[in-house]
Coordinates of C-alpha atoms and ligand atoms in Angstrom, one line a residue:
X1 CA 64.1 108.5 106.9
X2 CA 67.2 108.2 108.7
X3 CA 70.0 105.6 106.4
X4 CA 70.3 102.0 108.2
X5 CA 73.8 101.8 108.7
X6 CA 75.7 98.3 109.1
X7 CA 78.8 97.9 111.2
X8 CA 80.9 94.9 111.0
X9 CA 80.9 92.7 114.1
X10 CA 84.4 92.9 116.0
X11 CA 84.7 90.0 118.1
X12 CA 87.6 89.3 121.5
X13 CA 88.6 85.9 123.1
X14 CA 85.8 86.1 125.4
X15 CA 83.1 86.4 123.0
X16 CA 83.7 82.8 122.0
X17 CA 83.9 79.3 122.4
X18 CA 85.7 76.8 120.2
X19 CA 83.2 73.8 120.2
X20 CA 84.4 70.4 121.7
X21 CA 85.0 67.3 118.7
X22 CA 85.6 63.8 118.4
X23 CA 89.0 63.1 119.2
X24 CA 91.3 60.4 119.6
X25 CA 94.3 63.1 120.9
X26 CA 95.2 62.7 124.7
X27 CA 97.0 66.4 125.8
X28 CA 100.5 64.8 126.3
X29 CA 99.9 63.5 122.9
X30 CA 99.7 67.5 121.4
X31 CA 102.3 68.9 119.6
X32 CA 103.4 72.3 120.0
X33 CA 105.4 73.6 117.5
X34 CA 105.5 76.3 115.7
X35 CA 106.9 78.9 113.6
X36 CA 107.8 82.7 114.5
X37 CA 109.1 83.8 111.3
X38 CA 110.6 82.5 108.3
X39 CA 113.8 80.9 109.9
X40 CA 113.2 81.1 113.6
X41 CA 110.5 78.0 114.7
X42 CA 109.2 77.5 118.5
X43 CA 108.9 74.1 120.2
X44 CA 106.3 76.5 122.4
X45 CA 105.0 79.1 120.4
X46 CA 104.7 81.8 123.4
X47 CA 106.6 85.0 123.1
X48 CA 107.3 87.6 125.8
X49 CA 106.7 91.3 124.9
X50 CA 108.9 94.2 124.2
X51 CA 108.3 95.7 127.2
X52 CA 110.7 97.6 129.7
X53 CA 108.2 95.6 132.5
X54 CA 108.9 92.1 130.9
X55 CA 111.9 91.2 128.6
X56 CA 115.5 91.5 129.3
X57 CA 118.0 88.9 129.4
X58 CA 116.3 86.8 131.9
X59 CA 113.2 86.8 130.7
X60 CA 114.7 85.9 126.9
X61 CA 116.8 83.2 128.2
X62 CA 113.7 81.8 130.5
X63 CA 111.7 81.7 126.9
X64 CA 113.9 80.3 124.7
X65 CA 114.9 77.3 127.4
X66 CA 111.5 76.5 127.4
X67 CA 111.2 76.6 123.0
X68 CA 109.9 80.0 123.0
X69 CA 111.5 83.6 122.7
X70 CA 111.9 87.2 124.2
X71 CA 112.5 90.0 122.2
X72 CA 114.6 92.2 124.5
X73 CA 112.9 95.7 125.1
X74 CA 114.8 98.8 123.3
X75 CA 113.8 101.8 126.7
X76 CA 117.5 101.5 126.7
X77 CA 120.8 102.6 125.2
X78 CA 122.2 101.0 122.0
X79 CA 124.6 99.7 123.5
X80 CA 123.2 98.3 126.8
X81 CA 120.4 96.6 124.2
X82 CA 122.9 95.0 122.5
X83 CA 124.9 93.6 125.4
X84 CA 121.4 91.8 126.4
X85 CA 121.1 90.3 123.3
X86 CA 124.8 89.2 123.5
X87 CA 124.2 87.6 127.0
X88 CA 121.4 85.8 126.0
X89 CA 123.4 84.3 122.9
X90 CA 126.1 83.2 125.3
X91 CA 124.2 81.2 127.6
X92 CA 123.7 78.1 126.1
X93 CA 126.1 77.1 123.4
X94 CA 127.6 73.1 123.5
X95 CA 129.7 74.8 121.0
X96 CA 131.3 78.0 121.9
X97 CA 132.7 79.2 118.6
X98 CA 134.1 82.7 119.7
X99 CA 135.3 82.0 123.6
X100 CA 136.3 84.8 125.8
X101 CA 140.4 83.8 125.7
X102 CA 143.4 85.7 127.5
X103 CA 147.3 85.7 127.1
X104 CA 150.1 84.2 129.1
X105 CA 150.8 87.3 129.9
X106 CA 147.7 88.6 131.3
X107 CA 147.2 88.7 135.0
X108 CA 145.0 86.6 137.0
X109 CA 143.0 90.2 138.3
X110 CA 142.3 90.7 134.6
X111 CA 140.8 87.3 134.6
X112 CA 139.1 87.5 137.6
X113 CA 137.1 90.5 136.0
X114 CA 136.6 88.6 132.7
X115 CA 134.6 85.8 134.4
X116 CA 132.5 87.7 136.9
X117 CA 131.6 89.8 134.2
X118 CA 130.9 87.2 131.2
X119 CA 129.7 84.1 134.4
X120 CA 132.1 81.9 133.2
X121 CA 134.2 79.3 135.2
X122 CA 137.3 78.5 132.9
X123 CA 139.2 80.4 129.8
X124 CA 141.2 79.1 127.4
X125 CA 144.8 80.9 127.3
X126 CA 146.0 82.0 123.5
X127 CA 149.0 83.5 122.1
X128 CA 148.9 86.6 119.5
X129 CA 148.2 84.7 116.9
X130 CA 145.2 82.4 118.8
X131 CA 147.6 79.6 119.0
X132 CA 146.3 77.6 121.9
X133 CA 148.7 78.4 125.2
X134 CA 146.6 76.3 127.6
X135 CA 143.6 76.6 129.9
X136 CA 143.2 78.4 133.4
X137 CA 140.2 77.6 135.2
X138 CA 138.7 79.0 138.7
X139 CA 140.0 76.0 140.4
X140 CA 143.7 77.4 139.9
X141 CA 142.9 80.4 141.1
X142 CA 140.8 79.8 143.8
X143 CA 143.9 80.7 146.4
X144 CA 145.7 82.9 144.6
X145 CA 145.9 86.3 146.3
X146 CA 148.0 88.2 144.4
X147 CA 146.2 89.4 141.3
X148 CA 149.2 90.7 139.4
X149 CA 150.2 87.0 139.1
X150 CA 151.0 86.0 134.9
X151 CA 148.1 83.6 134.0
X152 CA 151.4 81.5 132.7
X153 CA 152.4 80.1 135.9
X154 CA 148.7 79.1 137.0
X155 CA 147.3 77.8 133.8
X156 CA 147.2 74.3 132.7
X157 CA 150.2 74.2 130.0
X158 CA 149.9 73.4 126.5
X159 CA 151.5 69.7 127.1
X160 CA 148.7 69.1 129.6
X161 CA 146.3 69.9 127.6
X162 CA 143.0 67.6 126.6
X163 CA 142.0 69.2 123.7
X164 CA 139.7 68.4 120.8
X165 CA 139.6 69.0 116.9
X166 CA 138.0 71.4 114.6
X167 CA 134.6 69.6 113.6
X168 CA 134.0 67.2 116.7
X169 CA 130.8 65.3 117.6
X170 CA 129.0 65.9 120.3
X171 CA 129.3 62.2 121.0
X172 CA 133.2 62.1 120.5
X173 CA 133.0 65.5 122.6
X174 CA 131.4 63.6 126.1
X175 CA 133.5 60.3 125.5
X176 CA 136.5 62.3 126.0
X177 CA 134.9 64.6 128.5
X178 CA 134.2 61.3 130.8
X179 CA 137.3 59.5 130.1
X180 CA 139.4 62.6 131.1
X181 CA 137.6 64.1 133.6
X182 CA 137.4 67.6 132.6
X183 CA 134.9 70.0 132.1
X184 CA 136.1 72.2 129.3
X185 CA 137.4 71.4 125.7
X186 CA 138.7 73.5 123.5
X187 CA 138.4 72.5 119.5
X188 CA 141.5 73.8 117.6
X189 CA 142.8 73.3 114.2
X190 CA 145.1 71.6 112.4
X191 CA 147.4 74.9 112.7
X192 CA 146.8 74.5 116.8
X193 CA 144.7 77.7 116.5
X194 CA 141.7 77.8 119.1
X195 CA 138.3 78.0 117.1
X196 CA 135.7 77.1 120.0
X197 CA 134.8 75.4 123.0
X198 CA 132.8 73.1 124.5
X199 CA 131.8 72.9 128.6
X200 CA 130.3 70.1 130.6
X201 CA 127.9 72.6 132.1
X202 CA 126.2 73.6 128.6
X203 CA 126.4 70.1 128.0
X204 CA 124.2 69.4 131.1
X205 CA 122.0 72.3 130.2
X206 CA 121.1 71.3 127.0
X207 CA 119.9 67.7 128.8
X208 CA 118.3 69.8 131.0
X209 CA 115.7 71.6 128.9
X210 CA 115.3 69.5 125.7
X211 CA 112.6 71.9 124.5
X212 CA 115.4 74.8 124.2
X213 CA 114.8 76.7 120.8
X214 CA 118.1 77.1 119.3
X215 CA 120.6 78.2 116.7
X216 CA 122.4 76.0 114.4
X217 CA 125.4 76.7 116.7
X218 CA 123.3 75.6 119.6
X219 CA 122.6 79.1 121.1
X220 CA 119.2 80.4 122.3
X221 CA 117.5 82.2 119.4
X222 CA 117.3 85.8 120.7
X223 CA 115.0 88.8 119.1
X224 CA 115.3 92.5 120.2
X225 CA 112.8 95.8 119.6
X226 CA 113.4 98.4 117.1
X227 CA 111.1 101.4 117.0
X228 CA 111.0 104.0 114.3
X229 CA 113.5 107.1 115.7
X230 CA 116.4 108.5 114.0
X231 CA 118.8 105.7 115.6
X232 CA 117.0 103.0 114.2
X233 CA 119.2 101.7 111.4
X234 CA 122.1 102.2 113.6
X235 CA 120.1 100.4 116.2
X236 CA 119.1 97.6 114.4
X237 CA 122.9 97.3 112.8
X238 CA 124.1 96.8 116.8
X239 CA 121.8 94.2 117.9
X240 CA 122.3 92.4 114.3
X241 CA 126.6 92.7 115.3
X242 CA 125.3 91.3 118.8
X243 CA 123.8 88.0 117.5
X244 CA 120.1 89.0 117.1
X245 CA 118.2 86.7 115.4
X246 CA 115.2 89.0 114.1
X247 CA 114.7 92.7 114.2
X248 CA 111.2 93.5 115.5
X249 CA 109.8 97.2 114.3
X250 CA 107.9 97.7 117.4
X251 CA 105.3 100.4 116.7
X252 CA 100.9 101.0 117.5
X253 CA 100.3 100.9 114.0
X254 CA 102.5 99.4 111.9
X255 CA 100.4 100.7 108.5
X256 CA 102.2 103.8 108.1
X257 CA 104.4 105.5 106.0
X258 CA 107.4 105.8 108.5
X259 CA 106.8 102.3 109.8
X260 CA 107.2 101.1 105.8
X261 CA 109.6 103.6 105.2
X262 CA 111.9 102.1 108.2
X263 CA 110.9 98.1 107.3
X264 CA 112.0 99.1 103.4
X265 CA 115.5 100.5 104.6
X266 CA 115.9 97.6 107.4
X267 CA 115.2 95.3 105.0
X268 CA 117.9 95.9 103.4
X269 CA 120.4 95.6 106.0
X270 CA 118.8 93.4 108.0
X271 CA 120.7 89.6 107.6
X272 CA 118.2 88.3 110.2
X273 CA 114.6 88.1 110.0
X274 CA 112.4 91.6 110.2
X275 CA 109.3 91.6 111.9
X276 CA 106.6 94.3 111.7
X277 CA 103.5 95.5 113.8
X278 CA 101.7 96.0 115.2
X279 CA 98.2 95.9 112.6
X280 CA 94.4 94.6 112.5
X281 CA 93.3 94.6 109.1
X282 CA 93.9 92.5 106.1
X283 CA 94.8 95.7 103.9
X284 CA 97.7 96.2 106.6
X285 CA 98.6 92.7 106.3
X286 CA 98.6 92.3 102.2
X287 CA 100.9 95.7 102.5
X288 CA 103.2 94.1 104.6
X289 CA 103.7 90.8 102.8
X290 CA 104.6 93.3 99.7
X291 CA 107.5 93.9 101.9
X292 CA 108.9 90.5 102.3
X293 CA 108.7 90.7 106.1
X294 CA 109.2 87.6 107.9
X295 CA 106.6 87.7 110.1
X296 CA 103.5 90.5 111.0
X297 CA 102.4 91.2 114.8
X298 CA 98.4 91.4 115.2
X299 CA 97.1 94.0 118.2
X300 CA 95.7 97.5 118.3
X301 CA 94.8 98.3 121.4
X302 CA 94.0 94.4 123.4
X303 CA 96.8 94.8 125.7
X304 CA 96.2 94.4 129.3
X305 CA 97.4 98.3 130.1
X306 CA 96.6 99.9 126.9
X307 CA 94.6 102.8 126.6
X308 CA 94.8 103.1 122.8
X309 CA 91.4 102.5 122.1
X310 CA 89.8 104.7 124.8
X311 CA 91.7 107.8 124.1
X312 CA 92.2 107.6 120.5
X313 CA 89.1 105.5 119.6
X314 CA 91.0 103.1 117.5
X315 CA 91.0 99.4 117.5
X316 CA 90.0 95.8 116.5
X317 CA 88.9 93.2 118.9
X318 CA 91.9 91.0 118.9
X319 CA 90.5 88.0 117.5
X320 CA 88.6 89.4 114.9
X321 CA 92.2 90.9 113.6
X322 CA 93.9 87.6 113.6
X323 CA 90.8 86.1 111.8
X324 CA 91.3 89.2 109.4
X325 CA 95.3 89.1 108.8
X326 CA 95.4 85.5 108.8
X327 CA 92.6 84.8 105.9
X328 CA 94.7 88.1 104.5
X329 CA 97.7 86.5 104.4
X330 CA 97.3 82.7 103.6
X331 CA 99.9 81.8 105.6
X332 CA 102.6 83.2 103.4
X333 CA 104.3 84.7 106.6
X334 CA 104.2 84.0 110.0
X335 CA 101.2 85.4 112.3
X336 CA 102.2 86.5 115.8
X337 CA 99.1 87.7 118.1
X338 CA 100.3 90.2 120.5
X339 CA 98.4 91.4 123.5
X340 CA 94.9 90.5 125.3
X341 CA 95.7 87.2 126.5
X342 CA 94.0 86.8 130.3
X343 CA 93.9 82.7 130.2
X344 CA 95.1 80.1 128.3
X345 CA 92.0 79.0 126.6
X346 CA 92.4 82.6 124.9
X347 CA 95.7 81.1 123.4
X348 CA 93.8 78.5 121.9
X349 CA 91.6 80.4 120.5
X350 CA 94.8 82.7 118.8
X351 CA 96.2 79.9 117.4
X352 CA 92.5 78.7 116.1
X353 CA 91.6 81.9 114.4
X354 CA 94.8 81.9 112.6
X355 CA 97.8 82.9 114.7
X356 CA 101.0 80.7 114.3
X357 CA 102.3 82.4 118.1
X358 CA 101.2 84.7 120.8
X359 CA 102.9 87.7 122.2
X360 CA 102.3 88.2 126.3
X361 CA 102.9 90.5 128.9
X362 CA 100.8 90.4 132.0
X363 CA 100.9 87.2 132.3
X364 CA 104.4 87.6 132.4
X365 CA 105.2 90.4 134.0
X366 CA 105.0 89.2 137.6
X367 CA 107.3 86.4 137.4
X368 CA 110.8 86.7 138.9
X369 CA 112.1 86.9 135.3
X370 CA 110.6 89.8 134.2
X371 CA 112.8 93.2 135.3
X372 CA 112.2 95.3 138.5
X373 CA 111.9 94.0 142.1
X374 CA 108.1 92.8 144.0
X375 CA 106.3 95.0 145.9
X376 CA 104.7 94.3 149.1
X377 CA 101.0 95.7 149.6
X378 CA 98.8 94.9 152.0
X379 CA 100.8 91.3 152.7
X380 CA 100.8 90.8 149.3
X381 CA 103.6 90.5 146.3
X382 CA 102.8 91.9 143.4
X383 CA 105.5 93.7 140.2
X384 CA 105.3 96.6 138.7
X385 CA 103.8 96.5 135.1
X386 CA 103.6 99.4 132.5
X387 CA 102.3 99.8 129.5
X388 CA 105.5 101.1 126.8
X389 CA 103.0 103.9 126.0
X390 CA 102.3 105.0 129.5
X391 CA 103.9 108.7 130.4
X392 CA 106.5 106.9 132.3
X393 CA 107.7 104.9 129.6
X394 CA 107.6 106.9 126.6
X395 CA 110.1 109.7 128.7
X396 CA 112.2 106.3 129.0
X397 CA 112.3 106.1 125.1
X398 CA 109.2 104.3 123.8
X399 CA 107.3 107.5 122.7
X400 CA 108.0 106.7 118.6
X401 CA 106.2 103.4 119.6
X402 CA 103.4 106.0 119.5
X403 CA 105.0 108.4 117.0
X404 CA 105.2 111.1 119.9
X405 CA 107.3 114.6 120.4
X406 CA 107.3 117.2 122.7
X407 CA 104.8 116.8 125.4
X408 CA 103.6 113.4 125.9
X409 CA 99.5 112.0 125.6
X410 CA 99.9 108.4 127.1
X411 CA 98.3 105.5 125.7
X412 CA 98.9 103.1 128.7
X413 CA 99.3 102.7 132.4
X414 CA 100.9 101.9 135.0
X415 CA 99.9 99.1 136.9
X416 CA 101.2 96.1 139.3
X417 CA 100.7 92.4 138.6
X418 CA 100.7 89.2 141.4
X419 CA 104.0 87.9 141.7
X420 CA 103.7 84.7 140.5
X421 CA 107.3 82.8 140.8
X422 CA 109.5 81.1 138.2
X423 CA 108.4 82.1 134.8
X424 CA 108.4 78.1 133.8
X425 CA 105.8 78.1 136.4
X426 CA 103.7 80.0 134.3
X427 CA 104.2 78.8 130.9
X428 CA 103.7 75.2 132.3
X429 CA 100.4 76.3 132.9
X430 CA 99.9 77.8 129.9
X431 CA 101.6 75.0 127.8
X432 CA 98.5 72.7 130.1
X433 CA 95.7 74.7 129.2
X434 CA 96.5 74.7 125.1
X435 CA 97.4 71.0 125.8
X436 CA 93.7 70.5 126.9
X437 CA 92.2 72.6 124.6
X438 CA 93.8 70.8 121.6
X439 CA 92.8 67.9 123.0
X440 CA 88.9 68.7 123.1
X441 CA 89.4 69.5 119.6
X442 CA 91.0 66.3 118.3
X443 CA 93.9 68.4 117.2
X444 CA 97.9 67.2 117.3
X445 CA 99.3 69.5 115.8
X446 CA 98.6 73.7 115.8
X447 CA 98.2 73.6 112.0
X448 CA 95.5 71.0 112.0
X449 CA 93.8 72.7 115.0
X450 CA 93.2 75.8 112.6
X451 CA 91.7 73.6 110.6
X452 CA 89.5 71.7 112.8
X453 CA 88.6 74.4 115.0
X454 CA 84.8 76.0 114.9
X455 CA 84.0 78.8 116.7
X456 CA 80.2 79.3 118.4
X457 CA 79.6 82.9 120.0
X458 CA 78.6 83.2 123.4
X459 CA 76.2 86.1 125.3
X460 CA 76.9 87.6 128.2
X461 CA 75.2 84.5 130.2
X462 CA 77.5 82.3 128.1
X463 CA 80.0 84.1 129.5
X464 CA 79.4 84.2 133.0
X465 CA 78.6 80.5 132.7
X466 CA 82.2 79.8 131.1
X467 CA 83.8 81.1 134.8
X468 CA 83.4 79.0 137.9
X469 CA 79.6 80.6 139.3
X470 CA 77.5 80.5 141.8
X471 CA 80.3 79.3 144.3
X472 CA 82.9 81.3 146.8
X473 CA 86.0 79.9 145.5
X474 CA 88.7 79.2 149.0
X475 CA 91.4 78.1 146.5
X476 CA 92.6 79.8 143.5
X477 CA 93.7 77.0 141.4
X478 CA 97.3 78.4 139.7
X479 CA 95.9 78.8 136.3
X480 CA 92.8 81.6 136.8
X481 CA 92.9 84.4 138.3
X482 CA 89.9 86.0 140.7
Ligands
XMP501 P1 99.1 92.0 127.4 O1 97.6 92.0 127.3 O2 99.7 90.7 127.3 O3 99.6 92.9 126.2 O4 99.5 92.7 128.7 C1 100.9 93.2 125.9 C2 101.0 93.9 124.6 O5 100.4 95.3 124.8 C3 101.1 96.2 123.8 N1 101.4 97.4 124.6 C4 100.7 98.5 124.6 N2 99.6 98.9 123.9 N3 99.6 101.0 125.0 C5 99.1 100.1 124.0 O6 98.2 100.5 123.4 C6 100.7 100.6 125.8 O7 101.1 101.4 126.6 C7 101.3 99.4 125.5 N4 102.4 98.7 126.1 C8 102.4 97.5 125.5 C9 102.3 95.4 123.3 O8 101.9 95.1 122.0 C10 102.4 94.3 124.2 O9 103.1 93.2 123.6

């Protein structure tokens, strides 16, 4: 008689509902905070992949504006990684604590360059020794058409000078702002040496988006991709120098020996926090936390353009792995699910089944923050979306993502995405549709939804229930996709 053999079930977003509770929580009432790893938290725990389709500097500043964060793509050089990361970390700061600066005796072309290329309207001017000189702004050089002209005869002189001291408060900081009308401030010390400053326009930013997830220096937290080739250390040393706040080790299967092998040695250089993926099983997860990572990544094979599963027959549902790493690793370390996400209920149901964030891409990918330009088919605008494991890709430099040489075997696609706008477009959406799912629950807080939350399976009929039915829908509402 042939042996009965038992499989384990292996369950997906759309296999399940989370069932409706008493509550007392009204969706603006919902809190979503969060934690991405040990010292980075989210005032929106949504995360934009490491793909060459979805995060660059845009994207990563769009995130972290809105309290979430972008971990710039590494299909790039060293270099040209590292100057994302460094843009990103300059965008927002009310205090500047390392300003671009020039000398009296520059000239006014060399300034010219110096703000196109770092977008900034005003630099302070230091001697050799970063004693404060004065200031020279684009309003005294807005005529100016000789561009050998000294910065010292345009700049606002020393003697002029509104400036502020070492240590300010932000409060101090916009009562002189508003009682000398000026726009930039720079903080020196008791010596007169420069040591930051601060800009009306970062100042109006930071009222702008109040959600921004920040540094303690008030820049936007910033994370960047690592794989597992030879440059890695040196890699991962260059976007650390650049101001990244965690090192992600971006790999398909994060429980192996070279993926440990390169966590152990990043570890130790690594002054940020390290984050590993991806894996899907609790023996993955337990090996990990023996690492001291400061975070894990959840996902083999539920992305949107991954193939993983169908050519190498290797994967776990994705919410059957977050149920798995999260019961696996008590919430020692953060939980990050990455990939599979169509709506936002599915995002509920990450965060129920364990996850303390989600990674996305599609979702993302159209939006006129993620990299490349819209194409127009057939009247409509779609963007160009590709899996880091499609052929394309991995010649770009994401084949140790899939610990490839030598001729490639792709593990994703290429594909397009509807253009869908603004990014904060998107993740207002998104941001809604948690909102109401918490709500249904009777949860504030993500931590008490895990808590609350129960699960009920659903058949196929279940399924095709859940989506509108029956109907011929003349309006897509912004939120679901036909
Ligand atoms: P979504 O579903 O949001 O998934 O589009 C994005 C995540 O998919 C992973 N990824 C890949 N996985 N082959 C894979 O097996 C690929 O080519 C590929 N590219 C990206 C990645 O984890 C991403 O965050």
């Amino acid at each position: 008689m042939a042996k009965e053999r038992k499989f384990p079930e292996g369950l997906t977003f759309g296999d399940v509902l989370l069932k409706p509770r008493y509550s007392s929580v009204l969706p603006n009432e919902v809190e979503l905070c969060s934690r991405f790893s040990t010292n980075i938290g989210l005032n929106f725990p949504i995360i934009s992949s490491a793909m060459d389709t979805v995060t660059e500097k845009e994207m990563a500043i769009a995130l972290a504006l809105q309290g979430g964060l972008g971990i710039i793509h590494k299909n790039m050089s060293i270099e040209k990684q590292a100057a994302q990361v460094r843009k990103v970390k300059r965008y927002e700061s009310v205090f500047i604590s390392d300003p671009v600066t020039v000398f009296p005796s520059d000239t006014i072309g060399k300034l010219m360059e110096l703000m196109e290329h770092y977008n900034i309207s005003g630099v302070p001017v230091v001697d050799k020794e970063k004693k404060i000189q004065g200031i020279v702004t684009k309003r005294d050089i807005i005529f100016e058409e000789d561009r050998s002209k000294f910065i010292r005869k345009v700049m606002t002189p020393r003697k002029a000078l509104i400036t502020g001291r070492d240590g300010i408060s932000l409060d101090e900081v916009k009562d002189i702002l508003r009682k000398h009308r000026v726009e930039k401030l720079p903080l020196v010390d008791k010596e007169g040496r420069l040591t930051g400053l601060i800009t009306l326009r970062d100042i109006l930013k930071r009222k702008e988006f109040p959600e921004a997830n920040i540094d303690e220096e008030g820049k936007l937290y910033c994370g960047a991709a690592v794989g597992v080739s030879p440059d890695t250390a040196e890699r991962a040393q260059e976007l650390l120098k650049a101001g990244a706040d965690c090192i992600v080790i971006d790999t398909a299967h994060g429980y192996t020996k070279k993926v440990f092998d390169v966590a152990k040695r990043l570890r130790k250089i690594c002054s940020s926090d390290l984050v590993v993926g991806n894996i899907a099983t609790g023996d993955a997860a337990r090996g990990l936390l023996k690492l001291d990572v400061d975070a894990i990544k959840v996902g083999v094979g539920p992305g949107s353009i991954c193939t993983t599963r169908v050519i190498s027959g290797i994967g776990v549902p994705q919410l059957s792995a977050i149920l798995e790493v999260s019961d696996a690793v008590k919430e020692q370390t953060p939980v990050i699910a990455d990939g599979g996400i169509i709506y936002s209920g599915d995002i509920t149901k990450a965060f129920a089944a364990g996850a303390d964030s989600v990674m996305i891409g599609s979702l993302l990918a159209g939006t006129d923050e993620a990299p490349g330009e819209q194409v127009i088919l057939e009247g409509r605008r779609f963007k160009v979306y590709r899996g880091m494991g499609s052929i394309d890709a991995m010649k770009q430099g994401s084949k140790d993502r899939y610990f490839q040489t030598g001729k490639l075997v792709p593990e994703g696609v290429v594909a397009r995405v509807p253009y869908k706008g603004p990014v904060s477009e998107v993740l207002f959406q998104l941001a809604g549709g948690v909102r109401s799912g918490m709500g249904y629950v009777g949860a504030t807080t993500i931590k008490e939804l895990k808590g609350k939350a129960e699960f009920i399976r659903v058949t196929s009929a279940g399924l095709r229930e859940s989506h509108p039915h029956d109907v011929k829908i003349t309006k897509e509402p912004p939120n679901y996709e036909i």
